[in-house]
PDB file of C-alpha atoms in Angstrom:
ATOM      1  CA  UNK A   1     -28.797   6.340  17.931  1.00  0.00           C
ATOM      2  CA  UNK A   2     -26.717   8.004  21.326  1.00  0.00           C
ATOM      3  CA  UNK A   3     -28.263  11.991  22.280  1.00  0.00           C
ATOM      4  CA  UNK A   4     -24.641  13.044  22.234  1.00  0.00           C
ATOM      5  CA  UNK A   5     -24.622  11.363  18.375  1.00  0.00           C
ATOM      6  CA  UNK A   6     -22.957  14.243  15.910  1.00  0.00           C
ATOM      7  CA  UNK A   7     -25.653  16.263  14.080  1.00  0.00           C
ATOM      8  CA  UNK A   8     -25.836  15.707  10.088  1.00  0.00           C
ATOM      9  CA  UNK A   9     -24.586  19.318   9.698  1.00  0.00           C
ATOM     10  CA  UNK A  10     -21.344  18.663  11.871  1.00  0.00           C
ATOM     11  CA  UNK A  11     -20.438  14.895  10.407  1.00  0.00           C
ATOM     12  CA  UNK A  12     -20.603  16.720   7.177  1.00  0.00           C
ATOM     13  CA  UNK A  13     -18.166  19.438   8.198  1.00  0.00           C
ATOM     14  CA  UNK A  14     -15.880  17.343   9.518  1.00  0.00           C
ATOM     15  CA  UNK A  15     -15.783  15.471   7.002  1.00  0.00           C
ATOM     16  CA  UNK A  16     -14.710  18.333   4.741  1.00  0.00           C
ATOM     17  CA  UNK A  17     -18.198  17.324   2.795  1.00  0.00           C
ATOM     18  CA  UNK A  18     -19.188  21.018   2.543  1.00  0.00           C
ATOM     19  CA  UNK A  19     -16.259  22.285   0.742  1.00  0.00           C
ATOM     20  CA  UNK A  20     -16.030  19.638  -2.773  1.00  0.00           C
ATOM     21  CA  UNK A  21     -16.867  20.617  -5.695  1.00  0.00           C
ATOM     22  CA  UNK A  22     -19.550  17.809  -6.295  1.00  0.00           C
ATOM     23  CA  UNK A  23     -22.268  17.651  -3.189  1.00  0.00           C
ATOM     24  CA  UNK A  24     -23.875  14.734  -3.437  1.00  0.00           C
ATOM     25  CA  UNK A  25     -23.291  13.151  -0.665  1.00  0.00           C
ATOM     26  CA  UNK A  26     -25.948  12.097   2.065  1.00  0.00           C
ATOM     27  CA  UNK A  27     -25.888  12.115   6.120  1.00  0.00           C
ATOM     28  CA  UNK A  28     -28.465   9.241   7.893  1.00  0.00           C
ATOM     29  CA  UNK A  29     -29.039   8.931  11.381  1.00  0.00           C
ATOM     30  CA  UNK A  30     -29.488   5.658  12.196  1.00  0.00           C
ATOM     31  CA  UNK A  31     -28.637   3.682  14.929  1.00  0.00           C
ATOM     32  CA  UNK A  32     -26.220   0.836  13.895  1.00  0.00           C
ATOM     33  CA  UNK A  33     -25.966  -1.458  17.162  1.00  0.00           C
ATOM     34  CA  UNK A  34     -29.315  -2.729  17.737  1.00  0.00           C
ATOM     35  CA  UNK A  35     -30.907  -5.083  19.986  1.00  0.00           C
ATOM     36  CA  UNK A  36     -29.481  -8.527  19.504  1.00  0.00           C
ATOM     37  CA  UNK A  37     -32.159 -10.476  17.665  1.00  0.00           C
ATOM     38  CA  UNK A  38     -33.716  -7.061  16.046  1.00  0.00           C
ATOM     39  CA  UNK A  39     -33.663  -6.388  12.522  1.00  0.00           C
ATOM     40  CA  UNK A  40     -31.008  -3.370  11.526  1.00  0.00           C
ATOM     41  CA  UNK A  41     -32.277  -0.137  11.420  1.00  0.00           C
ATOM     42  CA  UNK A  42     -33.514   0.871   7.740  1.00  0.00           C
ATOM     43  CA  UNK A  43     -32.168   4.122   7.368  1.00  0.00           C
ATOM     44  CA  UNK A  44     -28.759   1.677   7.134  1.00  0.00           C
ATOM     45  CA  UNK A  45     -30.479   0.446   4.239  1.00  0.00           C
ATOM     46  CA  UNK A  46     -31.165   3.290   2.453  1.00  0.00           C
ATOM     47  CA  UNK A  47     -27.959   4.729   2.937  1.00  0.00           C
ATOM     48  CA  UNK A  48     -26.552   1.716   1.053  1.00  0.00           C
ATOM     49  CA  UNK A  49     -29.054   1.991  -1.990  1.00  0.00           C
ATOM     50  CA  UNK A  50     -28.214   5.428  -2.634  1.00  0.00           C
ATOM     51  CA  UNK A  51     -24.865   4.929  -2.347  1.00  0.00           C
ATOM     52  CA  UNK A  52     -24.708   1.648  -4.963  1.00  0.00           C
ATOM     53  CA  UNK A  53     -27.514   4.133  -6.711  1.00  0.00           C
ATOM     54  CA  UNK A  54     -24.929   7.202  -7.163  1.00  0.00           C
ATOM     55  CA  UNK A  55     -22.460   4.344  -7.502  1.00  0.00           C
ATOM     56  CA  UNK A  56     -24.188   3.169 -10.308  1.00  0.00           C
ATOM     57  CA  UNK A  57     -25.585   6.091 -12.382  1.00  0.00           C
ATOM     58  CA  UNK A  58     -21.638   7.457 -12.403  1.00  0.00           C
ATOM     59  CA  UNK A  59     -20.192   4.618 -13.696  1.00  0.00           C
ATOM     60  CA  UNK A  60     -19.403   5.142 -17.223  1.00  0.00           C
ATOM     61  CA  UNK A  61     -17.111   8.341 -15.465  1.00  0.00           C
ATOM     62  CA  UNK A  62     -16.197   6.297 -12.651  1.00  0.00           C
ATOM     63  CA  UNK A  63     -15.018   3.037 -14.459  1.00  0.00           C
ATOM     64  CA  UNK A  64     -11.987   4.522 -17.170  1.00  0.00           C
ATOM     65  CA  UNK A  65     -10.541   6.412 -14.011  1.00  0.00           C
ATOM     66  CA  UNK A  66     -10.779   3.461 -12.346  1.00  0.00           C
ATOM     67  CA  UNK A  67      -8.734   1.013 -14.701  1.00  0.00           C
ATOM     68  CA  UNK A  68      -6.376   4.099 -15.697  1.00  0.00           C
ATOM     69  CA  UNK A  69      -5.459   4.790 -11.892  1.00  0.00           C
ATOM     70  CA  UNK A  70      -5.436   0.982 -11.222  1.00  0.00           C
ATOM     71  CA  UNK A  71      -3.009   0.542 -14.671  1.00  0.00           C
ATOM     72  CA  UNK A  72      -1.164   3.769 -12.890  1.00  0.00           C
ATOM     73  CA  UNK A  73      -0.878   1.919  -9.423  1.00  0.00           C
ATOM     74  CA  UNK A  74       0.286  -1.207 -11.306  1.00  0.00           C
ATOM     75  CA  UNK A  75       3.290  -0.094 -13.092  1.00  0.00           C
ATOM     76  CA  UNK A  76       4.576   2.277  -9.788  1.00  0.00           C
ATOM     77  CA  UNK A  77       4.237  -1.474  -8.330  1.00  0.00           C
ATOM     78  CA  UNK A  78       5.905  -2.835 -11.029  1.00  0.00           C
ATOM     79  CA  UNK A  79       9.415   0.196 -10.900  1.00  0.00           C
ATOM     80  CA  UNK A  80       9.135  -0.544  -6.992  1.00  0.00           C
ATOM     81  CA  UNK A  81       9.758  -4.323  -7.728  1.00  0.00           C
ATOM     82  CA  UNK A  82      12.020  -3.848 -10.186  1.00  0.00           C
ATOM     83  CA  UNK A  83      14.366  -1.973  -8.713  1.00  0.00           C
ATOM     84  CA  UNK A  84      13.526  -3.452  -5.421  1.00  0.00           C
ATOM     85  CA  UNK A  85      15.216  -6.432  -7.816  1.00  0.00           C
ATOM     86  CA  UNK A  86      18.022  -4.575  -8.735  1.00  0.00           C
ATOM     87  CA  UNK A  87      19.022  -3.631  -5.534  1.00  0.00           C
ATOM     88  CA  UNK A  88      18.501  -6.704  -3.836  1.00  0.00           C
ATOM     89  CA  UNK A  89      20.732  -8.627  -7.065  1.00  0.00           C
ATOM     90  CA  UNK A  90      23.839  -5.541  -5.853  1.00  0.00           C
ATOM     91  CA  UNK A  91      23.553  -6.096  -2.653  1.00  0.00           C
ATOM     92  CA  UNK A  92      23.776  -9.717  -3.437  1.00  0.00           C
ATOM     93  CA  UNK A  93      26.992  -9.175  -5.892  1.00  0.00           C
ATOM     94  CA  UNK A  94      28.640  -6.932  -3.610  1.00  0.00           C
ATOM     95  CA  UNK A  95      28.132  -9.969  -0.481  1.00  0.00           C
ATOM     96  CA  UNK A  96      29.865 -11.981  -3.455  1.00  0.00           C
ATOM     97  CA  UNK A  97      32.557  -9.672  -3.937  1.00  0.00           C
ATOM     98  CA  UNK A  98      33.462  -9.098  -0.532  1.00  0.00           C
ATOM     99  CA  UNK A  99      33.844 -13.188   0.200  1.00  0.00           C
ATOM    100  CA  UNK A 100      36.145 -13.689  -2.577  1.00  0.00           C
ATOM    101  CA  UNK A 101      38.347 -11.038  -1.518  1.00  0.00           C
ATOM    102  CA  UNK A 102      38.052 -12.776   1.974  1.00  0.00           C
ATOM    103  CA  UNK A 103      39.012 -16.215   0.961  1.00  0.00           C
ATOM    104  CA  UNK A 104      41.517 -14.262  -1.373  1.00  0.00           C
ATOM    105  CA  UNK A 105      43.143 -12.543   1.649  1.00  0.00           C
ATOM    106  CA  UNK A 106      42.689 -15.608   3.361  1.00  0.00           C
ATOM    107  CA  UNK A 107      44.749 -18.410   1.179  1.00  0.00           C
ATOM    108  CA  UNK A 108      47.282 -15.293   0.674  1.00  0.00           C
ATOM    109  CA  UNK A 109      48.187 -15.833   4.421  1.00  0.00           C
ATOM    110  CA  UNK A 110      48.151 -19.464   4.405  1.00  0.00           C
ATOM    111  CA  UNK A 111      50.956 -19.066   1.147  1.00  0.00           C
ATOM    112  CA  UNK A 112      52.649 -16.773   3.144  1.00  0.00           C
ATOM    113  CA  UNK A 113      52.579 -18.895   6.340  1.00  0.00           C
ATOM    114  CA  UNK A 114      53.177 -21.624   4.353  1.00  0.00           C
ATOM    115  CA  UNK A 115      56.490 -19.720   2.571  1.00  0.00           C
ATOM    116  CA  UNK A 116      57.514 -18.712   5.522  1.00  0.00           C
ATOM    117  CA  UNK A 117      56.786 -20.718   8.009  1.00  0.00           C
ATOM    118  CA  UNK A 118      58.733 -18.365  10.780  1.00  0.00           C
ATOM    119  CA  UNK A 119      56.465 -15.466  10.764  1.00  0.00           C
TER     120      UNK A 119
END
Protein backbone atom coordinates (compact mmCIF):
# COMPACT_ATOMS: atom_id res chain seq x y z
CA UNK A 1 0.00 0.00 0.00
CA UNK A 2 3.04 2.25 0.16
CA UNK A 3 5.78 2.73 -2.41
CA UNK A 4 8.29 1.75 0.26
CA UNK A 5 6.42 -1.46 1.21
CA UNK A 6 8.52 -4.60 1.42
CA UNK A 7 8.23 -7.04 -1.46
CA UNK A 8 6.61 -10.44 -0.85
CA UNK A 9 9.86 -12.47 -1.19
CA UNK A 10 11.58 -10.17 1.31
CA UNK A 11 8.67 -10.55 3.77
CA UNK A 12 8.90 -14.35 3.43
CA UNK A 13 12.63 -14.27 4.08
CA UNK A 14 12.30 -11.90 7.04
CA UNK A 15 9.70 -14.20 8.63
CA UNK A 16 11.84 -17.27 7.99
CA UNK A 17 9.14 -18.82 5.81
CA UNK A 18 11.54 -19.90 3.11
CA UNK A 19 13.28 -22.29 5.50
CA UNK A 20 10.07 -24.12 6.49
CA UNK A 21 9.70 -27.76 5.51
CA UNK A 22 6.04 -27.23 4.64
CA UNK A 23 5.92 -24.26 2.29
CA UNK A 24 2.21 -23.58 2.67
CA UNK A 25 2.22 -19.85 2.87
CA UNK A 26 0.95 -17.09 0.70
CA UNK A 27 1.85 -13.44 0.80
CA UNK A 28 -0.47 -11.05 -0.98
CA UNK A 29 0.28 -7.41 -1.60
CA UNK A 30 -2.69 -5.44 -0.28
CA UNK A 31 -3.81 -2.16 1.18
CA UNK A 32 -4.73 -2.52 4.82
CA UNK A 33 -5.79 1.09 5.28
CA UNK A 34 -8.37 2.37 2.85
CA UNK A 35 -10.07 5.75 2.74
CA UNK A 36 -13.07 6.04 5.04
CA UNK A 37 -16.24 4.76 3.45
CA UNK A 38 -14.48 2.64 0.83
CA UNK A 39 -14.55 -1.14 0.86
CA UNK A 40 -11.56 -3.13 2.11
CA UNK A 41 -8.98 -4.36 -0.36
CA UNK A 42 -10.18 -7.58 -2.01
CA UNK A 43 -6.76 -9.13 -1.44
CA UNK A 44 -7.41 -9.15 2.31
CA UNK A 45 -10.59 -11.17 1.81
CA UNK A 46 -8.72 -13.43 -0.61
CA UNK A 47 -5.99 -13.97 1.99
CA UNK A 48 -8.45 -14.90 4.71
CA UNK A 49 -10.27 -17.22 2.34
CA UNK A 50 -6.97 -18.94 1.53
CA UNK A 51 -6.08 -19.19 5.24
CA UNK A 52 -9.42 -20.68 6.29
CA UNK A 53 -9.19 -23.11 3.37
CA UNK A 54 -5.76 -24.23 4.53
CA UNK A 55 -6.88 -24.68 8.13
CA UNK A 56 -10.07 -26.45 6.99
CA UNK A 57 -8.11 -28.76 4.73
CA UNK A 58 -5.72 -29.68 7.51
CA UNK A 59 -8.28 -29.85 10.31
CA UNK A 60 -8.01 -33.62 10.59
CA UNK A 61 -4.29 -33.29 11.26
CA UNK A 62 -4.48 -30.14 13.35
CA UNK A 63 -7.36 -31.00 15.68
CA UNK A 64 -5.72 -33.96 17.49
CA UNK A 65 -2.46 -32.04 17.77
CA UNK A 66 -4.19 -28.95 19.17
CA UNK A 67 -6.15 -31.09 21.65
CA UNK A 68 -2.97 -32.89 22.75
CA UNK A 69 -0.99 -29.66 23.17
CA UNK A 70 -3.92 -28.04 24.99
CA UNK A 71 -4.07 -30.97 27.42
CA UNK A 72 -0.31 -30.76 28.01
CA UNK A 73 -0.52 -27.01 28.69
CA UNK A 74 -3.49 -27.54 31.04
CA UNK A 75 -1.56 -30.19 32.98
CA UNK A 76 1.42 -27.83 33.20
CA UNK A 77 -0.79 -24.97 34.41
CA UNK A 78 -2.46 -27.27 36.96
CA UNK A 79 0.95 -28.42 38.26
CA UNK A 80 2.17 -24.83 38.53
CA UNK A 81 -1.03 -23.84 40.33
CA UNK A 82 -0.62 -26.72 42.79
CA UNK A 83 3.04 -25.84 43.38
CA UNK A 84 2.10 -22.21 43.96
CA UNK A 85 -0.61 -23.30 46.39
CA UNK A 86 1.90 -25.46 48.31
CA UNK A 87 4.40 -22.58 48.47
CA UNK A 88 1.71 -20.26 49.82
CA UNK A 89 0.63 -22.83 52.42
CA UNK A 90 4.26 -23.30 53.47
CA UNK A 91 4.78 -19.53 53.79
CA UNK A 92 1.59 -19.19 55.85
CA UNK A 93 2.67 -22.04 58.12
CA UNK A 94 6.09 -20.42 58.59
CA UNK A 95 4.48 -17.06 59.42
CA UNK A 96 2.11 -18.72 61.88
CA UNK A 97 5.06 -20.48 63.51
CA UNK A 98 6.97 -17.18 63.73
CA UNK A 99 3.92 -15.48 65.32
CA UNK A 100 3.56 -18.31 67.82
CA UNK A 101 7.25 -18.08 68.70
CA UNK A 102 7.00 -14.31 69.07
CA UNK A 103 3.92 -14.66 71.29
CA UNK A 104 5.70 -17.34 73.36
CA UNK A 105 8.71 -15.05 73.80
CA UNK A 106 6.46 -12.18 74.83
CA UNK A 107 4.63 -14.41 77.31
CA UNK A 108 7.94 -15.58 78.79
CA UNK A 109 9.11 -11.99 79.06
CA UNK A 110 5.88 -10.95 80.81
CA UNK A 111 6.12 -13.94 83.14
CA UNK A 112 9.73 -13.02 83.92
CA UNK A 113 8.74 -9.43 84.63
CA UNK A 114 5.93 -10.62 86.89
CA UNK A 115 8.13 -13.09 88.85
CA UNK A 116 11.22 -10.87 88.90
CA UNK A 117 9.97 -7.28 89.11
CA UNK A 118 13.46 -5.83 89.75
CA UNK A 119 14.70 -6.88 86.28
